[in-house]
Structures are given as structure tokens and as C-alpha cells.
Amino acid sequence: MKITIPATSANIGPGFDSVGVAVSKYLTITILAPSTKWEVHHNLENIPRDERNLLIKTALKVKPDLLPHKIDMVSDIPLARGLGSSSSVIVAGIELANQLGNLGLSNQDKLDLATQIEGHPDNVAPALFGNLVVASYTGEQVTSVVVPFPECAFVAFIPNYELKTSDSRHVLPATFDYSEAVKASSIANLAVSALLVGDLTKAGRAIEADLFHERFRQQLVAEFAPIKAEAHKIGAYATYLSGAGPTVMTLIAKDYVVPFVERLSQLHLDGEIEVLNLDTKGLVVTR
């Protein structure tokens, strides 16, 4: 049995901790034979291969008495780069428990569990459902809306360094002035509304006008400003930090992808440029 989970790009500008989209990089978990102990086979550096692995820790939180198995884990989602690597493992761990424990969890059950473990739904929701997901978590209940994302390409610049979410959160302010919060909320409302109606031009302007987090975090990612400048020159819709960064994501018409990638290549930045597509399936279990 295989469990496949997509990468995710969260926040999308002002949708802080509540908006995310699934994109075409994947974590695949293959459940092999039962064993006397948990064994997770992978080629990732500094990641545990036993019950300390986040996949197994998550599964055992859901059902502590699961029978140990051998597991193959393959992922092309880079760690600590703002593409939902930990969220994909959490969602996979919940599904691992669901399958091995015959729990019959509903999609809402899975979302509730994943959000409780992760702390917010912006990555785990699109990892579960695919597409664009707008979600709210009050500490007790998770409510989500799944919608298509407007037609475009996602051009990701993935730096060759990690940026942990905890470090990225340290630069955020502890409080917001009331009038500033209202302004930031109005920008977020416009961004989401424009995405819902497929107006990427208006959405892009609102995405780049975020007041909640990007103006504080962009200083941590030196590549952001030059990439955004090139994106503007070629007419891209928007450039934003994916999640907490450091991946820089650009929304762009598919006709402009090749020349934009060429422009980025000429900047000689230290990282990888990848052209991604929308994932519309989310969690997939193959028997």
C-alpha cells in the first residue's frame, strides 16, 4: 500500500496561517511487511529511521498500539524550505494510522488531527485535499473551504539553505495596532476573493501588499528582492515567500515561464529553480 502526499505552499502573501495550495512535489510512503520494530527506510540526512521518525510519532499519537511495520519513505520535498515537508509527513502519519488501525477516519477527522499536531491548517489542509484551501482554526474547530486555483505556473526558487519556521517567526511583531490589523485583514480578504473568482491580476497585487508577515521576513531571504524585480519586469502576477521561507514562489502565466526561468538563471543565485504545477488530488492511497 502506498500513501502519497503533495508539497504545499502556504500563506500566499496575506493568508497567514490560513491559506495554502498543493503543488507538484511529493512524499510517498510504502507500507511493507509487519516487523518486531518500526523501520523507516529513506535516504534523507539526519532523519530518524525508527519510532522517533515524525511519521511514526504521528501515527502513534493517533493510535498508540499500532503493530510495527517496515516502511519505505521517498520524498522530493526539501526540508525546512517552506514547502510543507513536515506537514506532508504529519498527514502521511495520520493516514498510516488510519490504514493500519482500520480507523475509518473522515476527511474532517484527519484535518482536525493534523491541525492539532501542526498548530495551524495552512499546510496540512491542502496536503490533505489538494487545490487551494482556505481554513480557520480557533483552537477547537477547523473549518475549511477547498477551491480550484486559477490557471498559472508556480516557479519556485529553492535556496540551498534551511530556514526553520521557529526562526522565521521570531522576526514577527508580538502585537498589531487595531487600524493596522484592519488594513491587513482587508488586503487578505481581497487576495482570497480575487483568487476565488480567478482574477490573478488583482490577487497578485493584494498578495504582494501583505502586511502580516512578509515585510518582516523578507529580510531573512536575500534572494527575494532580485527575484521579485525580475518577475515584475516580465509581467508575473505575484512573488511571495512560500510558507515561512526561504523558498520564493512566483505565480506566472505559463507562456512566460521559459523566459522567466532564463532570467532567474542569469542571476546566479545559490539554489534550485523548479517549475511546479497545481496538485488537485491531495492525499492519495494506492492499494
PDB file of C-alpha atoms in Angstrom:
ATOM      1  CA  MET A   1       0.000   0.000   0.000  1.00  0.00           C
ATOM      2  CA  LYS A   2       1.249   3.477  -0.893  1.00  0.00           C
ATOM      3  CA  ILE A   3       0.357   6.830   0.641  1.00  0.00           C
ATOM      4  CA  THR A   4       1.221   9.899  -1.443  1.00  0.00           C
ATOM      5  CA  ILE A   5       1.103  13.487  -0.142  1.00  0.00           C
ATOM      6  CA  PRO A   6       1.850  16.682  -2.133  1.00  0.00           C
ATOM      7  CA  ALA A   7       4.054  19.565  -1.108  1.00  0.00           C
ATOM      8  CA  THR A   8       2.289  22.763  -0.170  1.00  0.00           C
ATOM      9  CA  SER A   9       2.872  26.487  -0.428  1.00  0.00           C
ATOM     10  CA  ALA A  10       1.284  28.329   2.470  1.00  0.00           C
ATOM     11  CA  ASN A  11       0.225  31.888   3.268  1.00  0.00           C
ATOM     12  CA  ILE A  12       0.333  33.120  -0.369  1.00  0.00           C
ATOM     13  CA  GLY A  13       1.042  36.589   0.932  1.00  0.00           C
ATOM     14  CA  PRO A  14      -1.601  37.787   3.402  1.00  0.00           C
ATOM     15  CA  GLY A  15      -3.317  34.429   4.011  1.00  0.00           C
ATOM     16  CA  PHE A  16      -1.144  33.992   7.099  1.00  0.00           C
ATOM     17  CA  ASP A  17      -1.576  30.578   8.786  1.00  0.00           C
ATOM     18  CA  SER A  18      -4.883  30.038   6.976  1.00  0.00           C
ATOM     19  CA  VAL A  19      -4.362  29.774   3.183  1.00  0.00           C
ATOM     20  CA  GLY A  20      -2.343  27.232   1.239  1.00  0.00           C
ATOM     21  CA  VAL A  21      -2.093  25.478  -2.108  1.00  0.00           C
ATOM     22  CA  ALA A  22      -0.904  21.983  -3.050  1.00  0.00           C
ATOM     23  CA  VAL A  23       1.926  21.770  -5.594  1.00  0.00           C
ATOM     24  CA  SER A  24       3.629  19.042  -7.589  1.00  0.00           C
ATOM     25  CA  LYS A  25       6.356  17.706  -5.310  1.00  0.00           C
ATOM     26  CA  TYR A  26       5.609  14.567  -3.317  1.00  0.00           C
ATOM     27  CA  LEU A  27       6.195  12.395  -0.286  1.00  0.00           C
ATOM     28  CA  THR A  28       5.448   8.708  -0.873  1.00  0.00           C
ATOM     29  CA  ILE A  29       5.145   6.183   1.945  1.00  0.00           C
ATOM     30  CA  THR A  30       5.057   2.468   1.097  1.00  0.00           C
ATOM     31  CA  ILE A  31       3.816   0.153   3.841  1.00  0.00           C
ATOM     32  CA  LEU A  32       5.773  -3.091   3.762  1.00  0.00           C
ATOM     33  CA  ALA A  33       5.699  -6.196   5.982  1.00  0.00           C
ATOM     34  CA  PRO A  34       4.932  -6.251   9.707  1.00  0.00           C
ATOM     35  CA  SER A  35       8.035  -6.240  11.891  1.00  0.00           C
ATOM     36  CA  THR A  36       9.134  -6.567  15.501  1.00  0.00           C
ATOM     37  CA  LYS A  37      10.010  -2.858  15.470  1.00  0.00           C
ATOM     38  CA  TRP A  38       9.378   0.193  13.329  1.00  0.00           C
ATOM     39  CA  GLU A  39      11.820   0.538  10.445  1.00  0.00           C
ATOM     40  CA  VAL A  40      11.665   3.570   8.141  1.00  0.00           C
ATOM     41  CA  HIS A  41      13.900   3.223   5.088  1.00  0.00           C
ATOM     42  CA  HIS A  42      14.860   6.508   3.403  1.00  0.00           C
ATOM     43  CA  ASN A  43      17.826   8.424   2.005  1.00  0.00           C
ATOM     44  CA  LEU A  44      17.288  11.662   3.941  1.00  0.00           C
ATOM     45  CA  GLU A  45      20.071  13.081   6.114  1.00  0.00           C
ATOM     46  CA  ASN A  46      19.673  13.423   9.892  1.00  0.00           C
ATOM     47  CA  ILE A  47      16.182  11.911   9.908  1.00  0.00           C
ATOM     48  CA  PRO A  48      15.456   9.023  12.335  1.00  0.00           C
ATOM     49  CA  ARG A  49      14.762   5.572  10.907  1.00  0.00           C
ATOM     50  CA  ASP A  50      12.819   4.187  13.872  1.00  0.00           C
ATOM     51  CA  GLU A  51       9.861   5.174  16.037  1.00  0.00           C
ATOM     52  CA  ARG A  52      11.466   8.620  16.541  1.00  0.00           C
ATOM     53  CA  ASN A  53      10.676   9.467  12.906  1.00  0.00           C
ATOM     54  CA  LEU A  54       7.906  12.098  12.694  1.00  0.00           C
ATOM     55  CA  LEU A  55       5.870   9.734  10.525  1.00  0.00           C
ATOM     56  CA  ILE A  56       5.778   7.055  13.228  1.00  0.00           C
ATOM     57  CA  LYS A  57       5.459   9.532  16.108  1.00  0.00           C
ATOM     58  CA  THR A  58       2.379  10.993  14.407  1.00  0.00           C
ATOM     59  CA  ALA A  59       0.836   7.576  13.702  1.00  0.00           C
ATOM     60  CA  LEU A  60       1.328   6.520  17.319  1.00  0.00           C
ATOM     61  CA  LYS A  61      -0.279   9.731  18.580  1.00  0.00           C
ATOM     62  CA  VAL A  62      -3.371   8.729  16.628  1.00  0.00           C
ATOM     63  CA  LYS A  63      -3.264   5.041  17.633  1.00  0.00           C
ATOM     64  CA  PRO A  64      -0.602   4.098  20.208  1.00  0.00           C
ATOM     65  CA  ASP A  65      -0.995   0.318  19.837  1.00  0.00           C
ATOM     66  CA  LEU A  66      -0.264   0.036  16.119  1.00  0.00           C
ATOM     67  CA  LEU A  67       1.595  -3.083  15.038  1.00  0.00           C
ATOM     68  CA  PRO A  68       5.118  -2.077  13.870  1.00  0.00           C
ATOM     69  CA  HIS A  69       5.874  -2.319  10.157  1.00  0.00           C
ATOM     70  CA  LYS A  70       8.710  -1.732   7.752  1.00  0.00           C
ATOM     71  CA  ILE A  71       8.145   1.490   5.816  1.00  0.00           C
ATOM     72  CA  ASP A  72       9.747   2.932   2.687  1.00  0.00           C
ATOM     73  CA  MET A  73       9.807   6.747   2.606  1.00  0.00           C
ATOM     74  CA  VAL A  74      10.668   8.652  -0.570  1.00  0.00           C
ATOM     75  CA  SER A  75      10.374  12.437  -0.763  1.00  0.00           C
ATOM     76  CA  ASP A  76      11.408  15.165  -3.190  1.00  0.00           C
ATOM     77  CA  ILE A  77      10.035  17.855  -0.844  1.00  0.00           C
ATOM     78  CA  PRO A  78      13.091  19.708   0.534  1.00  0.00           C
ATOM     79  CA  LEU A  79      13.326  20.006   4.310  1.00  0.00           C
ATOM     80  CA  ALA A  80      12.832  23.363   6.059  1.00  0.00           C
ATOM     81  CA  ARG A  81      12.379  25.274   2.812  1.00  0.00           C
ATOM     82  CA  GLY A  82       8.767  26.462   3.173  1.00  0.00           C
ATOM     83  CA  LEU A  83       7.147  23.712   1.076  1.00  0.00           C
ATOM     84  CA  GLY A  84       5.376  21.825   3.831  1.00  0.00           C
ATOM     85  CA  SER A  85       7.828  18.963   4.364  1.00  0.00           C
ATOM     86  CA  SER A  86       6.794  18.357   7.980  1.00  0.00           C
ATOM     87  CA  SER A  87       3.104  18.785   7.189  1.00  0.00           C
ATOM     88  CA  SER A  88       3.289  16.144   4.475  1.00  0.00           C
ATOM     89  CA  VAL A  89       4.805  13.697   6.976  1.00  0.00           C
ATOM     90  CA  ILE A  90       2.150  14.512   9.580  1.00  0.00           C
ATOM     91  CA  VAL A  91      -0.657  13.900   7.097  1.00  0.00           C
ATOM     92  CA  ALA A  92       1.036  10.664   5.986  1.00  0.00           C
ATOM     93  CA  GLY A  93       1.391   9.559   9.612  1.00  0.00           C
ATOM     94  CA  ILE A  94      -2.299  10.099  10.272  1.00  0.00           C
ATOM     95  CA  GLU A  95      -3.198   8.097   7.173  1.00  0.00           C
ATOM     96  CA  LEU A  96      -0.715   5.377   8.184  1.00  0.00           C
ATOM     97  CA  ALA A  97      -2.570   5.013  11.494  1.00  0.00           C
ATOM     98  CA  ASN A  98      -5.903   5.160   9.685  1.00  0.00           C
ATOM     99  CA  GLN A  99      -4.947   2.327   7.341  1.00  0.00           C
ATOM    100  CA  LEU A 100      -3.087   0.038   9.747  1.00  0.00           C
ATOM    101  CA  GLY A 101      -5.581   0.638  12.546  1.00  0.00           C
ATOM    102  CA  ASN A 102      -8.708   0.410  10.357  1.00  0.00           C
ATOM    103  CA  LEU A 103      -9.926   3.614  11.977  1.00  0.00           C
ATOM    104  CA  GLY A 104     -12.255   4.826   9.222  1.00  0.00           C
ATOM    105  CA  LEU A 105     -11.296   8.452   9.764  1.00  0.00           C
ATOM    106  CA  SER A 106     -13.256  11.042   7.794  1.00  0.00           C
ATOM    107  CA  ASN A 107     -11.516  13.872   5.953  1.00  0.00           C
ATOM    108  CA  GLN A 108     -12.625  16.230   8.724  1.00  0.00           C
ATOM    109  CA  ASP A 109     -11.177  13.891  11.347  1.00  0.00           C
ATOM    110  CA  LYS A 110      -7.842  13.876   9.504  1.00  0.00           C
ATOM    111  CA  LEU A 111      -7.837  17.670   9.180  1.00  0.00           C
ATOM    112  CA  ASP A 112      -8.647  18.121  12.869  1.00  0.00           C
ATOM    113  CA  LEU A 113      -5.861  15.762  13.929  1.00  0.00           C
ATOM    114  CA  ALA A 114      -3.305  17.249  11.524  1.00  0.00           C
ATOM    115  CA  THR A 115      -4.081  20.809  12.599  1.00  0.00           C
ATOM    116  CA  GLN A 116      -3.865  19.939  16.292  1.00  0.00           C
ATOM    117  CA  ILE A 117      -0.427  18.397  15.711  1.00  0.00           C
ATOM    118  CA  GLU A 118       0.890  21.089  13.332  1.00  0.00           C
ATOM    119  CA  GLY A 119      -0.745  24.030  15.111  1.00  0.00           C
ATOM    120  CA  HIS A 120      -2.324  25.644  12.045  1.00  0.00           C
ATOM    121  CA  PRO A 121      -4.079  24.366   8.909  1.00  0.00           C
ATOM    122  CA  ASP A 122      -2.385  26.313   6.095  1.00  0.00           C
ATOM    123  CA  ASN A 123      -0.124  23.420   5.010  1.00  0.00           C
ATOM    124  CA  VAL A 124      -1.914  20.319   6.248  1.00  0.00           C
ATOM    125  CA  ALA A 125      -5.254  21.243   4.652  1.00  0.00           C
ATOM    126  CA  PRO A 126      -4.019  21.445   1.035  1.00  0.00           C
ATOM    127  CA  ALA A 127      -1.788  18.410   1.676  1.00  0.00           C
ATOM    128  CA  LEU A 128      -4.968  16.510   2.502  1.00  0.00           C
ATOM    129  CA  PHE A 129      -7.329  17.931  -0.091  1.00  0.00           C
ATOM    130  CA  GLY A 130      -5.186  19.326  -2.921  1.00  0.00           C
ATOM    131  CA  ASN A 131      -6.061  22.592  -4.695  1.00  0.00           C
ATOM    132  CA  LEU A 132      -6.359  25.904  -2.841  1.00  0.00           C
ATOM    133  CA  VAL A 133      -7.660  25.659   0.720  1.00  0.00           C
ATOM    134  CA  VAL A 134      -8.794  28.489   2.966  1.00  0.00           C
ATOM    135  CA  ALA A 135      -9.114  27.332   6.559  1.00  0.00           C
ATOM    136  CA  SER A 136      -9.709  28.692  10.043  1.00  0.00           C
ATOM    137  CA  TYR A 137      -8.580  27.148  13.337  1.00  0.00           C
ATOM    138  CA  THR A 138      -9.913  28.584  16.590  1.00  0.00           C
ATOM    139  CA  GLY A 139      -8.074  26.158  18.846  1.00  0.00           C
ATOM    140  CA  GLU A 140     -11.116  23.942  18.986  1.00  0.00           C
ATOM    141  CA  GLN A 141     -12.579  23.605  15.500  1.00  0.00           C
ATOM    142  CA  VAL A 142     -11.132  23.606  11.985  1.00  0.00           C
ATOM    143  CA  THR A 143     -13.303  24.855   9.132  1.00  0.00           C
ATOM    144  CA  SER A 144     -12.060  24.729   5.552  1.00  0.00           C
ATOM    145  CA  VAL A 145     -13.115  25.566   2.014  1.00  0.00           C
ATOM    146  CA  VAL A 146     -11.455  23.823  -0.946  1.00  0.00           C
ATOM    147  CA  VAL A 147     -11.499  25.640  -4.289  1.00  0.00           C
ATOM    148  CA  PRO A 148      -9.658  25.477  -7.631  1.00  0.00           C
ATOM    149  CA  PHE A 149      -6.610  27.695  -8.095  1.00  0.00           C
ATOM    150  CA  PRO A 150      -6.593  29.991 -11.156  1.00  0.00           C
ATOM    151  CA  GLU A 151      -4.629  28.710 -14.168  1.00  0.00           C
ATOM    152  CA  CYS A 152      -0.929  29.576 -13.831  1.00  0.00           C
ATOM    153  CA  ALA A 153       2.501  28.109 -13.174  1.00  0.00           C
ATOM    154  CA  PHE A 154       4.336  28.162  -9.859  1.00  0.00           C
ATOM    155  CA  VAL A 155       8.021  28.970 -10.319  1.00  0.00           C
ATOM    156  CA  ALA A 156       9.877  28.154  -7.117  1.00  0.00           C
ATOM    157  CA  PHE A 157      13.363  29.293  -6.235  1.00  0.00           C
ATOM    158  CA  ILE A 158      14.525  26.912  -3.507  1.00  0.00           C
ATOM    159  CA  PRO A 159      17.678  28.217  -1.764  1.00  0.00           C
ATOM    160  CA  ASN A 160      20.459  25.871  -0.692  1.00  0.00           C
ATOM    161  CA  TYR A 161      19.915  26.694   2.970  1.00  0.00           C
ATOM    162  CA  GLU A 162      17.256  25.928   5.534  1.00  0.00           C
ATOM    163  CA  LEU A 163      15.072  28.428   7.386  1.00  0.00           C
ATOM    164  CA  LYS A 164      13.215  26.939  10.310  1.00  0.00           C
ATOM    165  CA  THR A 165       9.689  28.225  10.922  1.00  0.00           C
ATOM    166  CA  SER A 166      10.561  28.942  14.544  1.00  0.00           C
ATOM    167  CA  ASP A 167      13.415  31.244  13.470  1.00  0.00           C
ATOM    168  CA  SER A 168      11.216  32.949  10.895  1.00  0.00           C
ATOM    169  CA  ARG A 169       8.535  33.620  13.499  1.00  0.00           C
ATOM    170  CA  HIS A 170      10.982  35.399  15.783  1.00  0.00           C
ATOM    171  CA  VAL A 171      11.066  38.427  13.468  1.00  0.00           C
ATOM    172  CA  LEU A 172       7.289  38.929  13.644  1.00  0.00           C
ATOM    173  CA  PRO A 173       5.778  41.552  15.956  1.00  0.00           C
ATOM    174  CA  ALA A 174       4.015  40.425  19.124  1.00  0.00           C
ATOM    175  CA  THR A 175       1.079  42.821  18.585  1.00  0.00           C
ATOM    176  CA  PHE A 176      -0.597  44.844  15.845  1.00  0.00           C
ATOM    177  CA  ASP A 177      -2.233  48.247  16.076  1.00  0.00           C
ATOM    178  CA  TYR A 178      -6.002  47.861  15.584  1.00  0.00           C
ATOM    179  CA  SER A 179      -6.168  50.045  12.467  1.00  0.00           C
ATOM    180  CA  GLU A 180      -3.153  48.232  11.025  1.00  0.00           C
ATOM    181  CA  ALA A 181      -4.843  44.872  11.650  1.00  0.00           C
ATOM    182  CA  VAL A 182      -7.993  46.050   9.860  1.00  0.00           C
ATOM    183  CA  LYS A 183      -5.932  47.179   6.868  1.00  0.00           C
ATOM    184  CA  ALA A 184      -4.013  43.883   6.783  1.00  0.00           C
ATOM    185  CA  SER A 185      -7.266  41.929   7.012  1.00  0.00           C
ATOM    186  CA  SER A 186      -8.832  43.864   4.135  1.00  0.00           C
ATOM    187  CA  ILE A 187      -5.827  43.038   1.934  1.00  0.00           C
ATOM    188  CA  ALA A 188      -6.138  39.352   2.827  1.00  0.00           C
ATOM    189  CA  ASN A 189      -9.871  39.391   2.083  1.00  0.00           C
ATOM    190  CA  LEU A 190      -9.221  40.902  -1.333  1.00  0.00           C
ATOM    191  CA  ALA A 191      -6.463  38.408  -2.144  1.00  0.00           C
ATOM    192  CA  VAL A 192      -8.656  35.413  -1.332  1.00  0.00           C
ATOM    193  CA  SER A 193     -11.704  36.844  -3.101  1.00  0.00           C
ATOM    194  CA  ALA A 194      -9.715  37.563  -6.255  1.00  0.00           C
ATOM    195  CA  LEU A 195      -8.304  34.023  -6.253  1.00  0.00           C
ATOM    196  CA  LEU A 196     -11.819  32.626  -5.884  1.00  0.00           C
ATOM    197  CA  VAL A 197     -13.053  34.461  -8.963  1.00  0.00           C
ATOM    198  CA  GLY A 198      -9.885  33.720 -10.943  1.00  0.00           C
ATOM    199  CA  ASP A 199      -8.606  37.299 -11.149  1.00  0.00           C
ATOM    200  CA  LEU A 200      -4.867  36.765 -10.754  1.00  0.00           C
ATOM    201  CA  THR A 201      -4.055  40.382 -11.553  1.00  0.00           C
ATOM    202  CA  LYS A 202      -5.988  41.728  -8.566  1.00  0.00           C
ATOM    203  CA  ALA A 203      -4.963  38.749  -6.444  1.00  0.00           C
ATOM    204  CA  GLY A 204      -1.317  39.370  -7.275  1.00  0.00           C
ATOM    205  CA  ARG A 205      -1.413  42.977  -6.189  1.00  0.00           C
ATOM    206  CA  ALA A 206      -3.019  42.008  -2.881  1.00  0.00           C
ATOM    207  CA  ILE A 207      -0.601  39.095  -2.360  1.00  0.00           C
ATOM    208  CA  GLU A 208       2.358  41.455  -2.697  1.00  0.00           C
ATOM    209  CA  ALA A 209       0.727  44.022  -0.388  1.00  0.00           C
ATOM    210  CA  ASP A 210       0.678  41.690   2.634  1.00  0.00           C
ATOM    211  CA  LEU A 211       1.167  43.388   5.986  1.00  0.00           C
ATOM    212  CA  PHE A 212       1.005  40.375   8.302  1.00  0.00           C
ATOM    213  CA  HIS A 213       4.401  38.750   7.825  1.00  0.00           C
ATOM    214  CA  GLU A 214       6.270  39.254   4.554  1.00  0.00           C
ATOM    215  CA  ARG A 215       7.634  42.736   5.259  1.00  0.00           C
ATOM    216  CA  PHE A 216       9.324  41.312   8.351  1.00  0.00           C
ATOM    217  CA  ARG A 217      10.507  38.021   6.876  1.00  0.00           C
ATOM    218  CA  GLN A 218      11.806  39.175   3.515  1.00  0.00           C
ATOM    219  CA  GLN A 219      14.964  40.462   5.221  1.00  0.00           C
ATOM    220  CA  LEU A 220      15.839  36.824   6.017  1.00  0.00           C
ATOM    221  CA  VAL A 221      15.848  35.821   2.329  1.00  0.00           C
ATOM    222  CA  ALA A 222      18.361  37.853   0.312  1.00  0.00           C
ATOM    223  CA  GLU A 223      17.182  36.309  -2.962  1.00  0.00           C
ATOM    224  CA  PHE A 224      13.638  37.641  -2.593  1.00  0.00           C
ATOM    225  CA  ALA A 225      14.155  41.205  -3.859  1.00  0.00           C
ATOM    226  CA  PRO A 226      16.061  40.363  -7.078  1.00  0.00           C
ATOM    227  CA  ILE A 227      13.606  37.589  -7.961  1.00  0.00           C
ATOM    228  CA  LYS A 228      10.629  39.884  -7.405  1.00  0.00           C
ATOM    229  CA  ALA A 229      12.266  42.563  -9.553  1.00  0.00           C
ATOM    230  CA  GLU A 230      12.732  40.125 -12.459  1.00  0.00           C
ATOM    231  CA  ALA A 231       9.178  38.861 -12.013  1.00  0.00           C
ATOM    232  CA  HIS A 232       7.823  42.393 -12.316  1.00  0.00           C
ATOM    233  CA  LYS A 233       9.853  43.038 -15.463  1.00  0.00           C
ATOM    234  CA  ILE A 234       8.330  40.047 -17.211  1.00  0.00           C
ATOM    235  CA  GLY A 235       4.758  40.607 -16.020  1.00  0.00           C
ATOM    236  CA  ALA A 236       4.323  37.863 -13.411  1.00  0.00           C
ATOM    237  CA  TYR A 237       1.238  38.008 -11.223  1.00  0.00           C
ATOM    238  CA  ALA A 238       2.994  37.913  -7.839  1.00  0.00           C
ATOM    239  CA  THR A 239       6.072  36.829  -5.942  1.00  0.00           C
ATOM    240  CA  TYR A 240       5.779  35.736  -2.314  1.00  0.00           C
ATOM    241  CA  LEU A 241       7.570  33.765   0.385  1.00  0.00           C
ATOM    242  CA  SER A 242       6.324  30.185   0.409  1.00  0.00           C
ATOM    243  CA  GLY A 243       5.291  29.498   3.984  1.00  0.00           C
ATOM    244  CA  ALA A 244       7.936  30.859   6.326  1.00  0.00           C
ATOM    245  CA  GLY A 245      10.515  30.769   3.523  1.00  0.00           C
ATOM    246  CA  PRO A 246      13.169  30.610   2.286  1.00  0.00           C
ATOM    247  CA  THR A 247      11.565  29.323  -0.941  1.00  0.00           C
ATOM    248  CA  VAL A 248      10.477  32.230  -3.122  1.00  0.00           C
ATOM    249  CA  MET A 249       7.377  31.448  -5.198  1.00  0.00           C
ATOM    250  CA  THR A 250       6.275  33.325  -8.300  1.00  0.00           C
ATOM    251  CA  LEU A 251       2.821  32.995  -9.845  1.00  0.00           C
ATOM    252  CA  ILE A 252       3.145  33.491 -13.573  1.00  0.00           C
ATOM    253  CA  ALA A 253       1.303  32.805 -16.828  1.00  0.00           C
ATOM    254  CA  LYS A 254       2.551  29.576 -18.363  1.00  0.00           C
ATOM    255  CA  ASP A 255       3.569  31.381 -21.578  1.00  0.00           C
ATOM    256  CA  TYR A 256       6.108  33.414 -19.593  1.00  0.00           C
ATOM    257  CA  VAL A 257       7.710  30.533 -17.686  1.00  0.00           C
ATOM    258  CA  VAL A 258      10.646  29.824 -20.033  1.00  0.00           C
ATOM    259  CA  PRO A 259      11.887  33.422 -20.353  1.00  0.00           C
ATOM    260  CA  PHE A 260      11.398  33.991 -16.618  1.00  0.00           C
ATOM    261  CA  VAL A 261      13.438  30.905 -15.719  1.00  0.00           C
ATOM    262  CA  GLU A 262      16.139  32.106 -18.102  1.00  0.00           C
ATOM    263  CA  ARG A 263      16.190  35.495 -16.351  1.00  0.00           C
ATOM    264  CA  LEU A 264      16.473  33.843 -12.938  1.00  0.00           C
ATOM    265  CA  SER A 265      19.274  31.593 -14.151  1.00  0.00           C
ATOM    266  CA  GLN A 266      21.251  34.674 -15.146  1.00  0.00           C
ATOM    267  CA  LEU A 267      21.115  35.947 -11.549  1.00  0.00           C
ATOM    268  CA  HIS A 268      23.344  33.012 -10.492  1.00  0.00           C
ATOM    269  CA  LEU A 269      21.563  32.582  -7.177  1.00  0.00           C
ATOM    270  CA  ASP A 270      22.574  29.776  -4.810  1.00  0.00           C
ATOM    271  CA  GLY A 271      19.656  27.395  -5.149  1.00  0.00           C
ATOM    272  CA  GLU A 272      17.386  25.470  -7.484  1.00  0.00           C
ATOM    273  CA  ILE A 273      14.718  26.801  -9.835  1.00  0.00           C
ATOM    274  CA  GLU A 274      11.749  24.479 -10.252  1.00  0.00           C
ATOM    275  CA  VAL A 275       8.562  24.903 -12.259  1.00  0.00           C
ATOM    276  CA  LEU A 276       5.667  23.387 -10.340  1.00  0.00           C
ATOM    277  CA  ASN A 277       2.014  22.794 -11.115  1.00  0.00           C
ATOM    278  CA  LEU A 278      -1.128  22.733  -9.034  1.00  0.00           C
ATOM    279  CA  ASP A 279      -1.848  19.382  -7.353  1.00  0.00           C
ATOM    280  CA  THR A 280      -5.584  18.712  -7.407  1.00  0.00           C
ATOM    281  CA  LYS A 281      -5.699  15.358  -5.579  1.00  0.00           C
ATOM    282  CA  GLY A 282      -4.041  15.837  -2.211  1.00  0.00           C
ATOM    283  CA  LEU A 283      -3.741  12.656  -0.164  1.00  0.00           C
ATOM    284  CA  VAL A 284      -3.851   9.519  -2.353  1.00  0.00           C
ATOM    285  CA  VAL A 285      -3.870   5.923  -1.096  1.00  0.00           C
ATOM    286  CA  THR A 286      -2.974   3.223  -3.635  1.00  0.00           C
ATOM    287  CA  ARG A 287      -3.531  -0.428  -2.786  1.00  0.00           C
TER     288      ARG A 287
END
